[in-house]
Coordinates of C-alpha atoms and ligand atoms in Angstrom, one line a residue:
X962 CA -179.3 17.3 102.0
X963 CA -176.5 17.2 104.5
X964 CA -172.9 17.9 103.4
X965 CA -170.0 17.6 105.9
X966 CA -167.5 19.9 104.4
X967 CA -164.3 17.8 104.5
X968 CA -160.9 19.5 104.2
X969 CA -157.7 19.0 106.1
X970 CA -157.4 22.7 106.9
X971 CA -160.9 22.7 108.4
X972 CA -160.0 19.7 110.5
X973 CA -156.9 21.4 111.8
X974 CA -158.7 24.7 112.6
X975 CA -161.5 22.8 114.4
X976 CA -158.9 20.9 116.5
X977 CA -157.5 24.2 117.7
X978 CA -160.8 25.9 118.4
X979 CA -162.3 22.9 120.3
X980 CA -159.4 23.1 122.8
X981 CA -160.8 24.4 126.1
X982 CA -157.7 26.6 126.6
X983 CA -158.1 28.5 123.3
X984 CA -158.8 32.2 124.3
X985 CA -161.5 34.3 122.7
X986 CA -159.1 36.2 120.4
X987 CA -157.7 33.0 118.9
X988 CA -161.1 31.3 119.0
X989 CA -162.6 34.1 116.8
X990 CA -159.8 33.8 114.3
X991 CA -160.2 30.0 114.0
X992 CA -164.0 30.3 113.6
X993 CA -163.5 33.0 110.9
X994 CA -161.0 30.8 109.0
X995 CA -163.2 27.7 109.1
X996 CA -166.2 29.8 107.8
X997 CA -164.1 31.1 104.9
X998 CA -162.9 27.6 104.1
X999 CA -166.5 26.5 103.9
X1000 CA -167.7 29.2 101.5
X1001 CA -166.7 27.4 98.2
X1002 CA -168.7 24.3 99.3
X1003 CA -171.7 26.2 100.6
X1004 CA -171.9 28.3 97.4
X1005 CA -170.9 25.7 94.9
X1006 CA -174.2 25.5 93.1
X1007 CA -175.1 29.2 93.1
X1008 CA -176.6 30.2 89.8
X1009 CA -174.6 32.7 87.6
X1010 CA -175.5 34.6 84.4
X1011 CA -173.2 35.8 81.6
X1012 CA -172.0 39.4 81.6
X1013 CA -169.6 41.1 79.2
X1014 CA -166.2 41.9 80.5
X1015 CA -163.7 44.4 79.0
X1016 CA -160.1 43.4 79.6
X1017 CA -157.3 46.0 78.8
X1018 CA -157.0 44.1 75.4
X1019 CA -160.5 43.0 74.3
X1020 CA -164.1 42.3 75.3
X1021 CA -164.7 38.8 76.6
X1022 CA -167.5 37.1 78.6
X1023 CA -167.7 36.6 82.3
X1024 CA -170.3 35.7 84.9
X1025 CA -172.0 37.3 87.8
X1026 CA -174.3 35.7 90.5
X1027 CA -177.9 35.7 89.2
X1028 CA -179.4 36.7 92.5
X1029 CA -178.4 38.9 95.4
X1030 CA -176.9 37.1 98.4
X1031 CA -178.1 37.6 101.9
X1032 CA -176.1 36.3 104.9
X1033 CA -178.4 35.6 107.9
X1034 CA -176.5 35.1 111.1
X1035 CA -178.4 33.9 114.2
X1036 CA -177.4 36.2 117.0
X1037 CA -175.2 36.2 118.9
X1038 CA -172.8 33.4 118.0
X1039 CA -173.7 33.6 114.3
X1040 CA -171.9 37.0 114.1
X1041 CA -168.5 35.3 114.8
X1042 CA -169.2 32.8 112.0
X1043 CA -170.6 35.5 109.7
X1044 CA -167.3 37.4 109.4
X1045 CA -165.6 34.6 107.5
X1046 CA -168.4 34.4 105.0
X1047 CA -168.5 38.1 104.5
X1048 CA -164.7 38.1 103.8
X1049 CA -165.4 36.0 100.6
X1050 CA -168.9 37.4 99.8
X1051 CA -168.3 41.2 100.5
X1052 CA -171.3 42.3 98.5
X1053 CA -173.8 40.3 100.5
X1054 CA -176.3 42.1 102.6
X1055 CA -177.3 40.9 106.1
X1056 CA -180.4 39.6 107.8
X1057 CA -180.1 39.7 111.6
X1058 CA -182.1 37.0 113.5
X1059 CA -182.0 37.4 117.3
X1060 CA -182.8 34.1 119.1
X1061 CA -181.7 33.0 122.6
X1062 CA -182.0 29.4 123.6
X1063 CA -183.9 29.1 126.9
X1064 CA -181.4 27.1 129.2
X1065 CA -184.3 25.1 130.8
X1066 CA -186.7 24.4 127.9
X1067 CA -184.0 24.5 125.2
X1068 CA -186.5 26.3 123.0
X1069 CA -185.4 29.4 121.1
X1070 CA -186.8 32.8 122.3
X1071 CA -187.0 35.5 119.6
X1072 CA -185.8 39.0 120.4
X1073 CA -184.8 40.6 117.1
X1074 CA -185.5 40.2 113.3
X1075 CA -184.5 42.5 110.5
X1076 CA -184.1 41.6 106.9
X1077 CA -183.1 43.4 103.7
X1078 CA -185.9 44.3 101.2
X1079 CA -184.4 41.9 98.5
X1080 CA -185.2 38.9 100.7
X1081 CA -187.8 37.3 98.3
X1082 CA -185.4 37.2 95.3
X1083 CA -182.1 36.5 97.2
X1084 CA -180.0 33.4 97.9
X1085 CA -180.1 33.3 101.7
X1086 CA -177.4 31.6 103.7
X1087 CA -178.4 31.1 107.4
X1088 CA -175.4 31.0 109.7
X1089 CA -174.9 29.7 113.2
X1090 CA -171.8 27.9 114.5
X1091 CA -173.9 25.4 116.5
X1092 CA -176.7 23.1 115.4
X1093 CA -177.6 21.3 118.7
X1094 CA -181.3 20.5 119.2
X1095 CA -182.0 22.2 115.9
X1096 CA -184.7 24.5 117.5
X1097 CA -182.9 27.8 116.7
X1098 CA -182.1 26.9 113.1
X1099 CA -185.6 25.6 112.4
X1100 CA -187.1 28.8 114.0
X1101 CA -184.8 31.1 112.0
X1102 CA -185.7 29.4 108.7
X1103 CA -189.5 29.5 109.5
X1104 CA -189.3 33.2 110.2
X1105 CA -187.3 33.9 107.1
X1106 CA -189.8 32.0 105.0
X1107 CA -192.7 33.8 106.6
X1108 CA -190.9 37.1 105.7
X1109 CA -190.7 36.0 102.0
X1110 CA -187.4 34.1 101.6
X1111 CA -187.6 31.3 99.0
X1112 CA -184.0 30.1 98.4
X1113 CA -182.3 29.1 101.7
X1114 CA -179.4 27.0 102.9
X1115 CA -178.0 26.6 106.4
X1116 CA -174.3 26.5 107.4
X1117 CA -172.8 25.6 110.8
X1118 CA -169.5 24.7 112.3
X1119 CA -170.6 21.8 114.5
X1120 CA -173.8 19.8 114.2
X1121 CA -175.4 17.1 116.4
X1122 CA -177.3 14.3 114.7
X1123 CA -180.4 15.3 116.7
X1124 CA -180.3 18.8 115.3
X1125 CA -179.8 17.6 111.7
X1126 CA -182.9 15.3 112.1
X1127 CA -185.0 18.1 113.6
X1128 CA -184.0 20.6 110.9
X1129 CA -184.6 18.0 108.1
X1130 CA -188.0 17.3 109.5
X1131 CA -189.0 21.0 109.8
X1132 CA -187.6 22.0 106.5
X1133 CA -187.0 18.9 104.3
X1134 CA -185.8 20.9 101.3
X1135 CA -183.2 22.9 103.2
X1136 CA -179.5 22.1 102.3
X1137 CA -177.4 21.8 105.5
X1138 CA -173.6 22.3 105.5
X1139 CA -171.4 21.6 108.5
X1140 CA -167.7 21.4 109.2
X1141 CA -168.2 18.6 111.7
X1142 CA -171.0 16.1 112.5
X1143 CA -170.4 15.3 116.2
X1144 CA -171.6 12.4 118.3
X1145 CA -174.7 13.5 120.3
X1146 CA -176.2 16.0 122.8
X1147 CA -175.7 15.8 126.5
X1148 CA -178.5 16.1 129.1
X1149 CA -178.2 19.9 129.0
X1150 CA -178.5 20.1 125.2
X1151 CA -174.7 20.7 124.6
X1152 CA -173.0 19.0 121.7
X1153 CA -170.4 16.2 122.5
X1154 CA -167.5 16.4 121.9
X1155 CA -168.5 19.9 120.7
X1156 CA -166.7 23.1 121.7
X1157 CA -168.8 24.4 124.6
X1158 CA -170.9 27.5 124.4
X1159 CA -169.9 29.2 121.1
X1160 CA -171.4 32.6 122.0
X1161 CA -169.5 32.7 125.3
X1162 CA -166.3 31.6 123.7
X1163 CA -166.5 34.2 120.9
X1164 CA -167.5 37.1 123.1
X1165 CA -165.6 36.2 126.3
X1166 CA -168.8 36.1 128.4
Ligands
LIG378 C1 -176.5 28.8 120.7 C2 -176.1 28.6 119.2 C3 -177.3 28.4 118.5 C4 -178.2 27.6 119.5 C5 -178.1 26.1 119.1 O1 -177.0 30.1 120.8 O2 -175.3 29.7 118.7 O3 -178.0 29.6 118.1 O4 -177.5 27.8 120.8 O5 -178.9 25.4 119.9 P1 -180.2 24.6 119.4 O6 -179.8 24.0 118.1 O7 -180.5 23.7 120.5 O8 -181.3 25.7 119.3 P2 -177.6 30.6 122.2 O9 -179.1 30.6 122.1 O10 -176.9 30.0 123.4 O11 -177.3 32.2 122.1 P3 -176.0 33.0 121.9 O12 -175.6 32.9 120.5 O13 -176.4 34.4 122.2 O14 -174.9 32.5 122.8
LIG379 N1 -175.1 26.1 121.8 C1 -173.7 26.1 121.9 O1 -173.1 27.2 121.9 N2 -173.0 25.0 122.1 C2 -173.7 23.8 122.2 O2 -173.0 22.7 122.4 C3 -175.1 23.7 122.1 C4 -175.7 24.9 121.9

């Protein structure tokens, strides 16, 4: 399943952050806002269960999420995208997945992996602003599944069709949400039109 989250405010924020002249401070704010704007779509089918709720006047019924939520940012750039999700899901815990794409082979190289103990029963939202070749996202989901995760979904800011295909082939049941589906990859594995290197633009490196 691929959902391109379509909203005029997302389009406007994306236009501002794609601009090569957008400095890191503003870039981070735009990424954070797009992430928050995506949360309702990414969580639309989360299961809830009924709970009693005592208002100042009487007892009524409400709902609470049936399972814990884990946000799983792929380091580094995933951290910038994570903030906007955490703003709307403040009780989520975090799984950190350190992967660095080798500039020559374009394969992800793992360097860190730490997950909360509730991973097997949680709804896990894997976060990375960029889905380019799809290698990093596929590797992150493989590692999370090996560690016990069962319910996963993936959210990104910008996806290339090549990355969507790779991720679908590696994990056919994984729902993918993106704010934009761009045209293609260039010879160096960068997304076109894209936004450049997300990690460098978030952290000013
Ligand atoms: C970027 C991006 C993704 C990956 C996407 O991270 O944030 O993790 O590349 O590329 P792929 O789909 O071809 O695997 P990078 O490895 O450059 O590390 P960074 O976040 O530390 O900048
Ligand atoms: N990683 C990025 O940060 N940007 C791209 O376009 C591709 C991979």
